[in-house]
Amino acid sequence: MASAAEQLAANFNFSNLGKAKELRDRILFTLAVLIIARLGTYIPMPGIDPAAMAHLISQQQGGLLDMFNMLSGGAVQRMAIFALGIMPYISSSIIVQLMQTVIPELESLKKEGEVGRKQLNQYTRYGTVFLAAIQSVGIAFGLQQMPGIVIDPGPFFVFTTIITLTGGTILLMWMGEQITSRGVGNGISLIIFVGIVARFPTQISQLFEAGRTGSLSPFTIAGIFFGAIGLVLFIVFMERAQRRLLVQYPKRQVGNRMFGGESSHLPLKLNVSGVIPPIFASSILTVPLTYAAFAGANTPEWMQNVVAYIGPTQPLYFILYGGMIIFFAFFYTSIVFNPEETAENLKKYGGFIPGIRPGKKTAEYIDYVLTRTTCVGAIYLAVVCLIPEFLRRDVTSILSLGGTSILIIVSVMMDTIAQIQSHLIAQQYEGLIKKAKLRGARR
């Protein structure tokens, strides 16, 4: 059976897409939802001066608002109804995952299969609404403190802002879930992906404009393009890299027949944590910069010193940024991957790692290997995210398309292509089964 699957995968090509009606419908549905999501980033929130808001964002290069503007696909710059983006949902899902490690009831739900997963998803939705409402309140009062942004400040503006932004996040969350269930999958990631890619034309035009005006030399522009291609290839290689642990299953005799004895692999990815560490690290480091930009002349002297030392081009910024990425890579990996649970599952189904005693010793060995693979993955994340930061001093047009953006783009593309491949392979399997049934009926 495995050889048949390998043969189908080897024969995979997009010409089969025309024969897969269900997959074609899923792709069209996904595109339609993504177009609606992009249109929402151009619908302005009531009571805001768009020109003043765009000017404020232009002064926030490298700040927290600039990062949120990137993840929301430019909705923050226009203060659109989708300005909060999907970040409250991501934060809520991370909080729910953290709570599973400290609350036994949630941990038991995780083990209940599909029913438990649905209940955890429901808690994630509740958390999304709560976080979106809290952030909307903060944004409403914060915007009123900035001169020229709000046309008519007051309680009515606060109320409409809370309703609009919270409703926009809920709608985006629903769209992402619809893409996951009725589209090609990875709905939340695809919404973020489209928002980042939508800014490509602007960034590229700025790059060529800098070359036309002489701000950047042709060799620098060529170096940026070839460097970006090399960075993408490096990310693809590292994201696909994994350490495979050999798992053996014992033979057992049932009557006169022998079953079992197969071997498989337990794959451990180098980067289990994905893009969460860079997002966390960027959020923490850019809080002082954002506060100082909002406070302006009222910024305390100690805060001005902090901003001066951890500015995006300062050596301390590089050290803190890289250190936080490495820390969060280990921290998040410890949350999403439990060696003891994996070892228990292997023991339950009779699997074992050759030379390692099942149970506690297997968990210790998996943890030993996982620590070392995570070390490589954390360094890889730090390198990928720090390379664009080193270019900040000379190439300002790629600031919003840093390592985090490229990581998200490449990871989502790889996951989406894998989803499409799985749908096509399933379609081919269905075709083979139908042909086998027809041949059997003719005989």
CSV table of C-alpha atoms in Angstrom, one decimal:
chain,number,residue,atom,x,y,z
A,1,MET,CA,0.0,0.0,0.0
A,2,ALA,CA,2.9,2.3,0.8
A,3,SER,CA,4.4,1.7,-2.7
A,4,ALA,CA,1.0,2.7,-4.2
A,5,ALA,CA,1.0,5.9,-2.3
A,6,GLU,CA,4.5,6.7,-3.3
A,7,GLN,CA,3.6,6.0,-6.9
A,8,LEU,CA,0.7,8.4,-6.7
A,9,ALA,CA,2.8,11.1,-5.1
A,10,ALA,CA,5.4,10.6,-7.8
A,11,ASN,CA,2.8,11.0,-10.5
A,12,PHE,CA,1.4,14.2,-8.9
A,13,ASN,CA,1.0,17.1,-11.3
A,14,PHE,CA,-1.4,20.0,-11.5
A,15,SER,CA,-2.9,18.8,-14.7
A,16,ASN,CA,-4.9,16.4,-12.6
A,17,LEU,CA,-6.5,19.5,-11.0
A,18,GLY,CA,-9.0,19.8,-13.9
A,19,LYS,CA,-10.3,16.3,-13.1
A,20,ALA,CA,-10.7,17.0,-9.4
A,21,LYS,CA,-14.0,18.9,-9.3
A,22,GLU,CA,-14.2,18.9,-5.5
A,23,LEU,CA,-10.7,20.3,-5.1
A,24,ARG,CA,-11.5,22.9,-7.8
A,25,ASP,CA,-14.6,24.0,-5.8
A,26,ARG,CA,-12.5,24.2,-2.6
A,27,ILE,CA,-9.9,26.4,-4.3
A,28,LEU,CA,-12.5,28.7,-5.8
A,29,PHE,CA,-14.3,29.0,-2.4
A,30,THR,CA,-10.9,29.8,-0.7
A,31,LEU,CA,-10.2,32.5,-3.3
A,32,ALA,CA,-13.6,34.1,-2.9
A,33,VAL,CA,-13.3,34.3,0.9
A,34,LEU,CA,-9.8,35.7,0.7
A,35,ILE,CA,-11.0,38.4,-1.7
A,36,ILE,CA,-13.7,39.4,0.8
A,37,ALA,CA,-11.1,39.5,3.5
A,38,ARG,CA,-9.0,41.8,1.4
A,39,LEU,CA,-11.9,44.1,0.6
A,40,GLY,CA,-12.5,44.4,4.4
A,41,THR,CA,-9.1,46.0,4.8
A,42,TYR,CA,-10.2,48.9,2.6
A,43,ILE,CA,-13.5,49.7,4.5
A,44,PRO,CA,-12.7,52.5,6.9
A,45,MET,CA,-13.9,52.5,10.5
A,46,PRO,CA,-16.4,55.4,11.2
A,47,GLY,CA,-15.1,58.5,12.9
A,48,ILE,CA,-11.4,58.3,11.7
A,49,ASP,CA,-9.4,60.7,9.5
A,50,PRO,CA,-7.7,58.2,7.1
A,51,ALA,CA,-5.0,60.7,6.1
A,52,ALA,CA,-4.0,61.4,9.7
A,53,MET,CA,-3.9,57.7,10.5
A,54,ALA,CA,-1.7,56.9,7.5
A,55,HIS,CA,0.7,59.7,8.5
A,56,LEU,CA,0.9,58.2,12.0
A,57,ILE,CA,1.7,54.8,10.7
A,58,SER,CA,4.4,56.2,8.4
A,59,GLN,CA,6.2,57.5,11.6
A,60,GLN,CA,6.0,54.0,13.2
A,61,GLN,CA,8.6,52.3,11.0
A,62,GLY,CA,9.8,49.3,13.1
A,63,GLY,CA,7.2,49.9,15.8
A,64,LEU,CA,4.5,47.7,17.1
A,65,LEU,CA,1.9,49.4,14.9
A,66,ASP,CA,4.0,48.8,11.9
A,67,MET,CA,4.2,45.0,12.7
A,68,PHE,CA,0.4,44.8,13.3
A,69,ASN,CA,-0.1,46.7,10.0
A,70,MET,CA,2.0,44.1,8.2
A,71,LEU,CA,0.1,41.2,9.8
A,72,SER,CA,-3.3,42.8,9.0
A,73,GLY,CA,-2.4,43.5,5.4
A,74,GLY,CA,-2.4,47.3,5.7
A,75,ALA,CA,-5.7,47.5,7.5
A,76,VAL,CA,-4.2,49.3,10.5
A,77,GLN,CA,-2.8,52.1,8.3
A,78,ARG,CA,-6.3,52.6,6.9
A,79,MET,CA,-7.9,51.9,10.3
A,80,ALA,CA,-10.3,49.6,8.5
A,81,ILE,CA,-12.9,47.3,10.1
A,82,PHE,CA,-10.3,44.5,10.0
A,83,ALA,CA,-7.6,46.6,11.7
A,84,LEU,CA,-7.3,44.1,14.6
A,85,GLY,CA,-6.7,41.3,12.1
A,86,ILE,CA,-6.6,37.8,13.3
A,87,MET,CA,-4.0,38.4,16.1
A,88,PRO,CA,-6.6,38.1,18.9
A,89,TYR,CA,-7.4,34.6,17.6
A,90,ILE,CA,-3.8,33.6,17.5
A,91,SER,CA,-3.2,35.0,21.0
A,92,SER,CA,-6.3,33.2,22.3
A,93,SER,CA,-5.2,29.9,20.8
A,94,ILE,CA,-1.8,30.2,22.4
A,95,ILE,CA,-3.4,31.0,25.8
A,96,VAL,CA,-5.6,27.9,25.5
A,97,GLN,CA,-2.6,25.8,24.7
A,98,LEU,CA,-0.7,27.2,27.7
A,99,MET,CA,-3.7,26.5,30.0
A,100,GLN,CA,-3.8,22.9,28.9
A,101,THR,CA,-0.5,22.4,30.6
A,102,VAL,CA,-1.7,23.7,34.0
A,103,ILE,CA,-5.5,22.9,34.0
A,104,PRO,CA,-6.2,19.1,34.2
A,105,GLU,CA,-9.7,19.5,32.8
A,106,LEU,CA,-8.4,21.1,29.6
A,107,GLU,CA,-5.7,18.5,29.3
A,108,SER,CA,-8.3,15.8,29.5
A,109,LEU,CA,-10.4,17.5,26.8
A,110,LYS,CA,-7.3,17.3,24.5
A,111,LYS,CA,-7.3,13.5,24.9
A,112,GLU,CA,-11.0,13.1,24.1
A,113,GLY,CA,-10.5,13.3,20.4
A,114,GLU,CA,-12.9,15.2,18.1
A,115,VAL,CA,-15.3,16.1,20.9
A,116,GLY,CA,-12.6,17.6,23.1
A,117,ARG,CA,-11.1,19.4,20.2
A,118,LYS,CA,-14.4,21.1,19.4
A,119,GLN,CA,-14.8,22.2,23.0
A,120,LEU,CA,-11.2,23.6,23.0
A,121,ASN,CA,-12.0,25.5,19.8
A,122,GLN,CA,-15.1,26.9,21.4
A,123,TYR,CA,-13.0,28.2,24.3
A,124,THR,CA,-10.6,29.7,21.8
A,125,ARG,CA,-13.4,31.6,20.2
A,126,TYR,CA,-14.6,32.9,23.5
A,127,GLY,CA,-11.1,34.1,24.2
A,128,THR,CA,-10.9,35.7,20.8
A,129,VAL,CA,-14.0,37.8,21.4
A,130,PHE,CA,-12.7,38.8,24.9
A,131,LEU,CA,-9.3,39.8,23.7
A,132,ALA,CA,-10.6,41.6,20.7
A,133,ALA,CA,-13.0,43.6,22.9
A,134,ILE,CA,-10.2,44.5,25.3
A,135,GLN,CA,-7.9,45.6,22.5
A,136,SER,CA,-10.8,47.6,20.9
A,137,VAL,CA,-11.3,49.5,24.1
A,138,GLY,CA,-7.6,50.4,24.3
A,139,ILE,CA,-7.5,51.4,20.7
A,140,ALA,CA,-10.6,53.6,21.0
A,141,PHE,CA,-9.3,55.5,24.0
A,142,GLY,CA,-5.8,55.6,22.5
A,143,LEU,CA,-7.0,57.1,19.3
A,144,GLN,CA,-8.8,59.8,21.1
A,145,GLN,CA,-5.6,60.9,22.8
A,146,MET,CA,-3.9,61.6,19.5
A,147,PRO,CA,-4.8,65.0,17.9
A,148,GLY,CA,-6.4,64.9,14.5
A,149,ILE,CA,-7.1,61.2,14.3
A,150,VAL,CA,-10.6,61.1,15.6
A,151,ILE,CA,-13.1,63.4,13.9
A,152,ASP,CA,-15.7,63.5,16.8
A,153,PRO,CA,-14.3,62.0,20.1
A,154,GLY,CA,-16.8,60.9,22.7
A,155,PRO,CA,-18.6,57.8,24.1
A,156,PHE,CA,-20.4,57.1,20.8
A,157,PHE,CA,-17.0,56.9,19.0
A,158,VAL,CA,-15.7,54.5,21.7
A,159,PHE,CA,-18.9,52.3,21.4
A,160,THR,CA,-18.8,52.1,17.6
A,161,THR,CA,-15.0,51.4,17.6
A,162,ILE,CA,-15.5,48.5,20.0
A,163,ILE,CA,-18.4,47.0,18.0
A,164,THR,CA,-16.7,47.5,14.6
A,165,LEU,CA,-13.2,46.1,15.5
A,166,THR,CA,-14.5,43.2,17.6
A,167,GLY,CA,-17.0,42.3,14.9
A,168,GLY,CA,-14.3,42.5,12.2
A,169,THR,CA,-12.1,40.1,14.1
A,170,ILE,CA,-15.0,37.7,14.7
A,171,LEU,CA,-15.8,37.8,10.9
A,172,LEU,CA,-12.2,37.1,10.0
A,173,MET,CA,-12.1,34.2,12.5
A,174,TRP,CA,-15.3,32.8,10.9
A,175,MET,CA,-13.8,33.2,7.4
A,176,GLY,CA,-10.6,31.4,8.5
A,177,GLU,CA,-12.6,28.5,9.9
A,178,GLN,CA,-14.7,28.3,6.7
A,179,ILE,CA,-11.5,28.1,4.6
A,180,THR,CA,-10.2,25.3,6.9
A,181,SER,CA,-13.4,23.2,6.7
A,182,ARG,CA,-14.7,24.0,3.2
A,183,GLY,CA,-11.6,25.3,1.4
A,184,VAL,CA,-8.0,24.0,1.1
A,185,GLY,CA,-7.2,24.3,4.8
A,186,ASN,CA,-5.0,26.6,6.9
A,187,GLY,CA,-7.6,29.3,6.8
A,188,ILE,CA,-6.1,31.6,9.5
A,189,SER,CA,-2.6,31.3,8.1
A,190,LEU,CA,-3.9,32.0,4.5
A,191,ILE,CA,-5.6,35.2,5.7
A,192,ILE,CA,-2.3,36.5,7.2
A,193,PHE,CA,-0.4,35.3,4.1
A,194,VAL,CA,-2.6,37.2,1.7
A,195,GLY,CA,-2.3,40.3,3.7
A,196,ILE,CA,1.5,40.2,3.6
A,197,VAL,CA,1.7,39.3,-0.1
A,198,ALA,CA,-0.7,42.2,-0.9
A,199,ARG,CA,2.0,44.6,0.1
A,200,PHE,CA,4.6,43.1,-2.3
A,201,PRO,CA,3.8,45.5,-5.3
A,202,THR,CA,4.2,48.5,-3.1
A,203,GLN,CA,7.5,47.3,-1.6
A,204,ILE,CA,8.9,46.4,-5.0
A,205,SER,CA,7.9,49.7,-6.5
A,206,GLN,CA,9.6,51.5,-3.6
A,207,LEU,CA,12.7,49.5,-4.2
A,208,PHE,CA,12.9,50.4,-7.9
A,209,GLU,CA,12.0,54.0,-7.1
A,210,ALA,CA,15.0,54.1,-4.7
A,211,GLY,CA,17.1,52.8,-7.6
A,212,ARG,CA,15.8,55.3,-10.0
A,213,THR,CA,16.5,58.2,-7.7
A,214,GLY,CA,20.0,56.9,-6.9
A,215,SER,CA,19.3,56.1,-3.2
A,216,LEU,CA,20.2,52.5,-4.0
A,217,SER,CA,22.7,51.2,-6.5
A,218,PRO,CA,21.7,48.6,-9.1
A,219,PHE,CA,24.1,46.1,-7.4
A,220,THR,CA,22.3,46.6,-4.1
A,221,ILE,CA,18.9,46.0,-5.6
A,222,ALA,CA,20.2,42.9,-7.4
A,223,GLY,CA,21.8,41.7,-4.1
A,224,ILE,CA,18.4,42.2,-2.3
A,225,PHE,CA,16.6,40.0,-4.9
A,226,PHE,CA,19.2,37.3,-5.0
A,227,GLY,CA,19.5,37.4,-1.2
A,228,ALA,CA,15.7,37.1,-0.9
A,229,ILE,CA,15.7,34.0,-3.2
A,230,GLY,CA,18.6,32.5,-1.2
A,231,LEU,CA,16.7,33.2,2.1
A,232,VAL,CA,13.6,31.5,0.8
A,233,LEU,CA,15.5,28.4,-0.3
A,234,PHE,CA,17.2,28.2,3.0
A,235,ILE,CA,13.8,28.5,4.9
A,236,VAL,CA,12.3,25.8,2.7
A,237,PHE,CA,15.3,23.5,3.4
A,238,MET,CA,15.1,24.1,7.2
A,239,GLU,CA,11.3,23.8,7.4
A,240,ARG,CA,11.4,20.5,5.7
A,241,ALA,CA,14.4,19.2,7.7
A,242,GLN,CA,13.6,16.7,10.4
A,243,ARG,CA,15.2,14.2,12.7
A,244,ARG,CA,13.7,10.7,12.2
A,245,LEU,CA,13.7,8.3,15.1
A,246,LEU,CA,13.3,4.7,14.1
A,247,VAL,CA,10.3,3.0,15.7
A,248,GLN,CA,9.9,-0.8,15.6
A,249,TYR,CA,6.8,-2.8,16.2
A,250,PRO,CA,7.1,-6.4,17.5
A,251,LYS,CA,5.8,-9.4,15.7
A,252,ARG,CA,2.8,-11.3,17.0
A,253,GLN,CA,1.3,-14.5,15.9
A,254,VAL,CA,-2.5,-14.9,15.4
A,255,GLY,CA,-3.3,-18.5,14.6
A,256,ASN,CA,-1.0,-19.6,11.8
A,257,ARG,CA,-0.3,-16.1,10.6
A,258,MET,CA,2.4,-13.7,11.7
A,259,PHE,CA,1.5,-10.0,12.0
A,260,GLY,CA,3.5,-6.9,12.9
A,261,GLY,CA,7.3,-6.5,12.7
A,262,GLU,CA,7.0,-3.3,10.7
A,263,SER,CA,9.2,-0.3,11.3
A,264,SER,CA,8.3,3.4,10.9
A,265,HIS,CA,9.8,6.7,11.9
A,266,LEU,CA,8.9,9.4,14.5
A,267,PRO,CA,9.7,12.7,12.7
A,268,LEU,CA,11.0,15.6,14.8
A,269,LYS,CA,11.0,18.9,12.9
A,270,LEU,CA,13.9,21.2,13.5
A,271,ASN,CA,11.4,24.1,13.9
A,272,VAL,CA,8.4,22.9,15.9
A,273,SER,CA,7.4,26.3,17.1
A,274,GLY,CA,6.9,27.9,13.6
A,275,VAL,CA,6.7,31.7,13.4
A,276,ILE,CA,5.4,32.2,17.0
A,277,PRO,CA,8.9,33.0,18.5
A,278,PRO,CA,9.7,35.9,16.1
A,279,ILE,CA,6.2,37.4,16.6
A,280,PHE,CA,6.4,37.3,20.4
A,281,ALA,CA,9.9,38.7,20.4
A,282,SER,CA,9.0,41.5,18.0
A,283,SER,CA,5.9,42.4,20.0
A,284,ILE,CA,7.8,42.7,23.3
A,285,LEU,CA,10.7,44.7,21.9
A,286,THR,CA,8.6,47.2,19.9
A,287,VAL,CA,6.3,48.1,22.9
A,288,PRO,CA,8.7,50.8,24.2
A,289,LEU,CA,9.1,52.2,20.7
A,290,THR,CA,5.4,52.4,20.2
A,291,TYR,CA,4.8,54.0,23.6
A,292,ALA,CA,7.5,56.7,22.9
A,293,ALA,CA,5.9,57.5,19.5
A,294,PHE,CA,2.5,57.9,21.1
A,295,ALA,CA,3.8,59.9,24.1
A,296,GLY,CA,5.9,62.2,22.0
A,297,ALA,CA,7.4,65.1,24.1
A,298,ASN,CA,5.8,63.6,27.2
A,299,THR,CA,8.0,60.5,27.1
A,300,PRO,CA,9.9,60.1,30.4
A,301,GLU,CA,13.7,60.5,30.2
A,302,TRP,CA,14.3,56.9,31.3
A,303,MET,CA,12.0,55.7,28.5
A,304,GLN,CA,13.9,57.8,26.0
A,305,ASN,CA,17.1,56.1,27.1
A,306,VAL,CA,15.6,52.7,26.8
A,307,VAL,CA,14.4,53.5,23.3
A,308,ALA,CA,17.8,54.9,22.4
A,309,TYR,CA,19.5,51.6,23.4
A,310,ILE,CA,17.0,49.1,21.9
A,311,GLY,CA,16.3,50.9,18.7
A,312,PRO,CA,16.1,48.7,15.6
A,313,THR,CA,19.6,49.5,14.5
A,314,GLN,CA,21.3,49.3,17.9
A,315,PRO,CA,23.6,46.3,18.9
A,316,LEU,CA,21.5,45.7,22.1
A,317,TYR,CA,18.4,45.3,19.9
A,318,PHE,CA,20.1,42.5,17.9
A,319,ILE,CA,21.2,40.7,21.1
A,320,LEU,CA,17.8,41.0,22.8
A,321,TYR,CA,15.9,40.1,19.6
A,322,GLY,CA,18.0,37.0,18.9
A,323,GLY,CA,17.9,35.9,22.5
A,324,MET,CA,14.1,36.2,22.8
A,325,ILE,CA,13.6,34.2,19.6
A,326,ILE,CA,15.7,31.4,20.9
A,327,PHE,CA,14.0,31.5,24.3
A,328,PHE,CA,10.5,31.5,22.9
A,329,ALA,CA,11.5,28.7,20.4
A,330,PHE,CA,12.3,26.4,23.4
A,331,PHE,CA,9.4,27.6,25.4
A,332,TYR,CA,6.7,27.1,22.7
A,333,THR,CA,8.2,23.7,21.7
A,334,SER,CA,7.8,22.5,25.2
A,335,ILE,CA,4.1,23.4,25.1
A,336,VAL,CA,3.2,21.9,21.8
A,337,PHE,CA,5.3,18.7,22.0
A,338,ASN,CA,5.2,16.4,25.1
A,339,PRO,CA,7.8,13.7,25.0
A,340,GLU,CA,6.1,11.8,27.9
A,341,GLU,CA,2.8,11.7,26.0
A,342,THR,CA,4.5,10.6,22.8
A,343,ALA,CA,6.4,7.8,24.6
A,344,GLU,CA,3.2,6.7,26.3
A,345,ASN,CA,1.4,6.5,22.9
A,346,LEU,CA,4.3,4.4,21.5
A,347,LYS,CA,4.1,2.0,24.4
A,348,LYS,CA,0.3,1.7,24.1
A,349,TYR,CA,0.5,0.6,20.5
A,350,GLY,CA,3.5,-1.7,21.1
A,351,GLY,CA,6.1,0.5,19.4
A,352,PHE,CA,9.6,1.1,20.7
A,353,ILE,CA,12.8,2.7,19.8
A,354,PRO,CA,15.5,0.1,19.2
A,355,GLY,CA,18.0,0.1,22.1
A,356,ILE,CA,15.7,2.3,24.3
A,357,ARG,CA,13.5,0.8,27.0
A,358,PRO,CA,9.8,1.8,26.6
A,359,GLY,CA,8.2,4.3,28.9
A,360,LYS,CA,10.3,6.7,30.9
A,361,LYS,CA,13.6,6.0,29.1
A,362,THR,CA,12.0,6.5,25.7
A,363,ALA,CA,10.5,9.9,26.9
A,364,GLU,CA,14.0,10.9,28.2
A,365,TYR,CA,15.6,9.9,24.9
A,366,ILE,CA,13.0,11.8,22.8
A,367,ASP,CA,13.4,14.9,25.0
A,368,TYR,CA,17.2,14.6,24.6
A,369,VAL,CA,16.9,14.5,20.8
A,370,LEU,CA,14.2,17.2,20.7
A,371,THR,CA,16.4,19.6,22.8
A,372,ARG,CA,19.2,19.4,20.3
A,373,THR,CA,17.0,19.7,17.2
A,374,THR,CA,15.2,22.7,18.8
A,375,CYS,CA,18.6,24.3,19.4
A,376,VAL,CA,19.3,24.1,15.7
A,377,GLY,CA,15.8,25.3,14.8
A,378,ALA,CA,16.0,28.2,17.3
A,379,ILE,CA,19.4,29.4,15.8
A,380,TYR,CA,17.9,29.1,12.3
A,381,LEU,CA,15.0,31.3,13.3
A,382,ALA,CA,17.2,33.9,14.9
A,383,VAL,CA,19.5,34.0,11.8
A,384,VAL,CA,16.6,34.3,9.4
A,385,CYS,CA,15.0,37.1,11.4
A,386,LEU,CA,18.2,39.0,12.1
A,387,ILE,CA,19.4,39.2,8.5
A,388,PRO,CA,16.8,41.7,7.4
A,389,GLU,CA,17.4,43.7,10.6
A,390,PHE,CA,21.0,44.2,9.7
A,391,LEU,CA,19.8,45.7,6.4
A,392,ARG,CA,17.6,48.3,8.1
A,393,ARG,CA,20.3,51.0,8.1
A,394,ASP,CA,20.7,51.0,4.3
A,395,VAL,CA,17.5,49.5,2.8
A,396,THR,CA,14.4,51.1,4.4
A,397,SER,CA,12.0,49.8,1.8
A,398,ILE,CA,12.1,46.2,3.1
A,399,LEU,CA,11.5,47.0,6.7
A,400,SER,CA,7.9,45.7,6.7
A,401,LEU,CA,9.0,42.5,4.8
A,402,GLY,CA,11.4,41.2,7.3
A,403,GLY,CA,12.3,37.7,8.4
A,404,THR,CA,9.0,37.1,10.1
A,405,SER,CA,7.0,38.0,6.9
A,406,ILE,CA,9.2,35.7,4.7
A,407,LEU,CA,8.8,32.9,7.3
A,408,ILE,CA,5.0,33.2,7.2
A,409,ILE,CA,4.9,33.3,3.4
A,410,VAL,CA,7.1,30.3,2.9
A,411,SER,CA,5.5,28.2,5.7
A,412,VAL,CA,2.0,28.8,4.5
A,413,MET,CA,2.8,28.1,0.9
A,414,MET,CA,4.4,24.8,1.8
A,415,ASP,CA,1.5,23.8,4.0
A,416,THR,CA,-1.1,24.8,1.3
A,417,ILE,CA,0.7,22.9,-1.4
A,418,ALA,CA,0.8,19.9,0.8
A,419,GLN,CA,-2.9,20.2,1.4
A,420,ILE,CA,-3.6,20.4,-2.3
A,421,GLN,CA,-1.4,17.4,-2.9
A,422,SER,CA,-3.3,15.3,-0.3
A,423,HIS,CA,-6.6,16.2,-1.9
A,424,LEU,CA,-5.3,15.2,-5.4
A,425,ILE,CA,-3.9,11.9,-4.1
A,426,ALA,CA,-7.2,11.2,-2.4
A,427,GLN,CA,-8.9,11.9,-5.7
A,428,GLN,CA,-6.6,9.5,-7.5
A,429,TYR,CA,-7.3,6.8,-4.9
A,430,GLU,CA,-11.0,7.3,-5.4
A,431,GLY,CA,-10.5,6.9,-9.1
A,432,LEU,CA,-8.5,3.6,-8.6
A,433,ILE,CA,-11.2,2.2,-6.3
A,434,LYS,CA,-14.0,3.0,-8.8
A,435,LYS,CA,-12.0,1.3,-11.6
A,436,ALA,CA,-11.4,-1.8,-9.4
A,437,LYS,CA,-15.1,-2.0,-8.6
A,438,LEU,CA,-16.0,-1.7,-12.3
A,439,ARG,CA,-13.6,-4.5,-13.3
A,440,GLY,CA,-15.0,-6.7,-10.5
A,441,ALA,CA,-18.5,-6.1,-11.7
A,442,ARG,CA,-17.6,-7.0,-15.3
A,443,ARG,CA,-16.0,-10.3,-14.1
